[in-house]
Coordinates of C-alpha atoms in Angstrom, one line a residue:
M1 CA -2.5 -3.4 13.6
R2 CA -2.9 -6.0 16.2
I3 CA -6.1 -6.9 18.0
F4 CA -6.6 -9.2 21.1
H5 CA -9.1 -10.7 23.3
V6 CA -8.0 -10.9 27.0
S7 CA -9.0 -13.8 29.4
E8 CA -8.1 -15.6 32.5
D9 CA -9.3 -18.9 30.6
E10 CA -6.0 -20.3 28.8
N11 CA -8.0 -22.9 27.0
I12 CA -10.0 -21.0 24.2
S13 CA -9.3 -22.4 20.9
V14 CA -12.6 -21.1 19.1
F15 CA -14.3 -17.7 19.7
E16 CA -18.1 -18.0 18.8
P17 CA -20.0 -14.6 18.3
R18 CA -22.4 -14.2 21.4
V19 CA -24.8 -11.6 22.7
P20 CA -23.1 -9.6 25.8
K21 CA -24.8 -10.8 28.9
R22 CA -25.7 -7.3 30.1
T23 CA -27.7 -5.7 27.5
D24 CA -31.1 -4.5 27.5
I25 CA -31.5 -4.3 23.7
E26 CA -31.5 -6.9 21.1
A27 CA -28.0 -7.5 19.8
T28 CA -26.1 -9.2 17.2
P29 CA -23.9 -11.9 18.6
I30 CA -20.4 -10.8 18.3
V31 CA -16.8 -11.6 19.0
W32 CA -15.1 -8.6 21.0
A33 CA -11.4 -7.6 20.6
V34 CA -9.4 -4.7 21.7
S35 CA -6.7 -2.8 19.8
E36 CA -3.3 -3.2 21.0
E37 CA -3.3 0.7 22.0
R38 CA -6.1 0.3 24.4
L39 CA -5.1 -3.2 25.8
T40 CA -3.9 -1.5 29.0
N41 CA -7.7 -1.1 29.8
Y42 CA -8.0 -4.9 30.0
L43 CA -4.6 -6.2 31.8
T44 CA -6.8 -6.7 34.9
P45 CA -8.6 -9.5 36.1
R46 CA -12.2 -9.6 34.4
E47 CA -14.2 -8.5 37.1
C48 CA -11.8 -5.9 38.4
P49 CA -13.7 -2.3 38.3
R50 CA -11.5 0.4 36.6
V51 CA -11.1 3.8 35.1
G52 CA -8.8 4.0 32.2
F53 CA -8.1 7.1 30.4
H54 CA -5.8 8.3 27.6
I55 CA -4.7 11.4 25.8
G56 CA -6.6 11.6 22.6
A57 CA -6.8 13.7 19.5
H58 CA -9.0 16.4 21.4
T59 CA -7.5 16.4 24.8
S60 CA -6.5 19.8 26.1
D61 CA -2.9 20.5 27.4
A62 CA -4.6 21.5 30.7
D63 CA -6.4 18.2 31.0
A64 CA -3.3 16.2 29.8
D65 CA -1.2 18.1 32.5
A66 CA -3.7 17.7 35.3
Y67 CA -4.5 14.0 34.9
F68 CA -0.8 12.7 34.1
S69 CA 2.3 12.9 36.4
S70 CA 4.7 11.3 33.9
S71 CA 5.2 11.2 30.0
A72 CA 2.8 8.2 29.9
R73 CA -0.2 9.0 27.8
H74 CA -2.5 6.3 29.3
A75 CA -3.5 5.7 32.9
L76 CA -5.4 3.0 34.8
I77 CA -6.9 3.4 38.1
V78 CA -8.0 0.3 40.1
E79 CA -9.5 0.2 43.6
S80 CA -6.7 -0.9 46.4
G81 CA -8.6 -4.2 47.3
W82 CA -7.7 -5.5 43.9
F83 CA -3.9 -5.2 44.4
E84 CA -3.4 -8.7 45.5
V85 CA -5.8 -10.2 43.1
M86 CA -3.9 -8.5 40.1
R87 CA -0.6 -9.4 41.6
K88 CA -1.6 -13.2 41.5
T89 CA -3.6 -13.1 38.3
T90 CA -2.4 -14.8 34.9
L91 CA -4.0 -13.5 31.8
W92 CA -4.0 -14.7 28.1
L93 CA -4.0 -12.6 25.2
Y94 CA -5.6 -14.2 22.1
E95 CA -4.6 -12.4 19.1
F96 CA -6.8 -12.2 16.0
D97 CA -6.1 -11.5 12.5
P98 CA -7.9 -8.0 12.3
S99 CA -9.2 -8.5 8.8
G100 CA -12.1 -10.4 10.3
F101 CA -13.1 -7.6 12.3
Y102 CA -14.5 -4.0 12.1
L103 CA -14.1 -1.1 14.4
Q104 CA -17.0 -0.4 16.8
D105 CA -15.6 2.3 19.1
E106 CA -12.3 4.1 18.2
P107 CA -11.8 5.9 21.5
A108 CA -12.2 2.4 23.5
G109 CA -10.3 0.4 20.7
Y110 CA -13.2 -2.0 20.3
Y111 CA -13.2 -4.3 17.5
V112 CA -16.1 -6.8 16.8
S113 CA -16.8 -9.7 14.5
E114 CA -20.1 -11.3 13.5
S115 CA -18.5 -14.6 12.5
T116 CA -16.5 -17.3 14.6
Q117 CA -12.8 -16.3 15.0
L118 CA -9.9 -18.5 15.6
P119 CA -6.8 -17.1 17.5
T120 CA -3.7 -16.7 15.6
A121 CA -1.5 -16.6 18.8
K122 CA -1.8 -16.8 22.4
L123 CA 0.5 -15.0 24.9
R124 CA 0.6 -15.6 28.6
V125 CA 1.1 -12.5 31.0
D126 CA 2.1 -13.5 34.7
D127 CA 3.0 -10.2 35.9
L128 CA 0.1 -7.7 35.1
F129 CA 1.9 -4.7 36.8
D130 CA 5.1 -5.3 34.6
E131 CA 3.0 -5.7 31.4
L132 CA 1.2 -2.3 32.2
F133 CA 4.6 -0.5 33.0
R134 CA 6.2 -2.0 29.8
R135 CA 3.2 -0.6 27.8
G136 CA 3.6 2.7 29.3
C137 CA 0.7 3.0 31.5
E138 CA 0.4 4.9 34.7
L139 CA -1.2 2.6 37.2
R140 CA -2.8 4.1 40.4
F141 CA -4.6 2.5 43.1
V142 CA -7.3 4.4 45.1
D143 CA -9.8 3.7 47.9
N144 CA -12.8 4.3 45.9
L145 CA -13.3 4.8 42.1
H146 CA -16.3 6.9 42.1
P147 CA -14.7 10.3 42.6
I148 CA -12.3 9.9 39.5
A149 CA -15.1 8.3 37.6
E150 CA -17.3 11.2 37.9
K151 CA -14.5 13.8 37.3
I152 CA -13.0 12.1 34.3
K153 CA -16.4 12.2 32.4
Y154 CA -16.2 16.2 32.3
T155 CA -12.5 16.1 30.9
S156 CA -11.3 16.1 27.1
L157 CA -9.5 12.9 27.8
D158 CA -10.8 9.6 26.0
W159 CA -11.9 7.6 29.1
S160 CA -13.5 4.0 29.9
L161 CA -15.2 3.0 33.0
I162 CA -15.1 -0.8 33.2
R163 CA -17.0 -3.1 35.6
M164 CA -18.0 -0.1 37.9
R165 CA -21.0 -2.6 39.1
N166 CA -18.1 -4.1 41.1
A167 CA -16.7 -1.1 42.6
L168 CA -17.4 0.2 46.0
R169 CA -20.1 2.5 46.2
P170 CA -19.3 6.1 47.3
D171 CA -20.3 5.2 50.9
G172 CA -17.6 2.7 51.1
E173 CA -20.0 -0.4 50.6
F174 CA -20.0 -2.7 47.7
S175 CA -22.2 -2.0 44.7
L176 CA -23.3 -5.6 44.3

């Protein structure tokens, strides 16, 4: 198993545990990582709103047929306004020794550690589109994420809604 932290910052040498900025509860400081299987959810600029979903253990054939147009098992949907930003973004994948982490959320592929972590490798990704396609992800662009975000919640697919606070509102205005 491989786990990664994805960043636009190429100069991270030490990952210190921290409390997520957007939390309403007391939380234990942690270092976040994501499994290689769910890495496609994070191959975008950090602030990019997106809907990711994949075929999970309990996904019905009807939902798989309805939401996938290819043999892919994972899809990522991004607002069209982020196309050029994605095209110009370079990401860094910091790989960790998984023995220092524990699974927090299986469908999302989240692993966390409560101790300081040093990356074991650093990989550069200059072409996000190529990397997503190489990893077997269906990439789609839409004018507004809210319709698919609302529909996907009621399927048997495993899904993630990420940075939706940055998405256009259903009326076409920015959420911020």
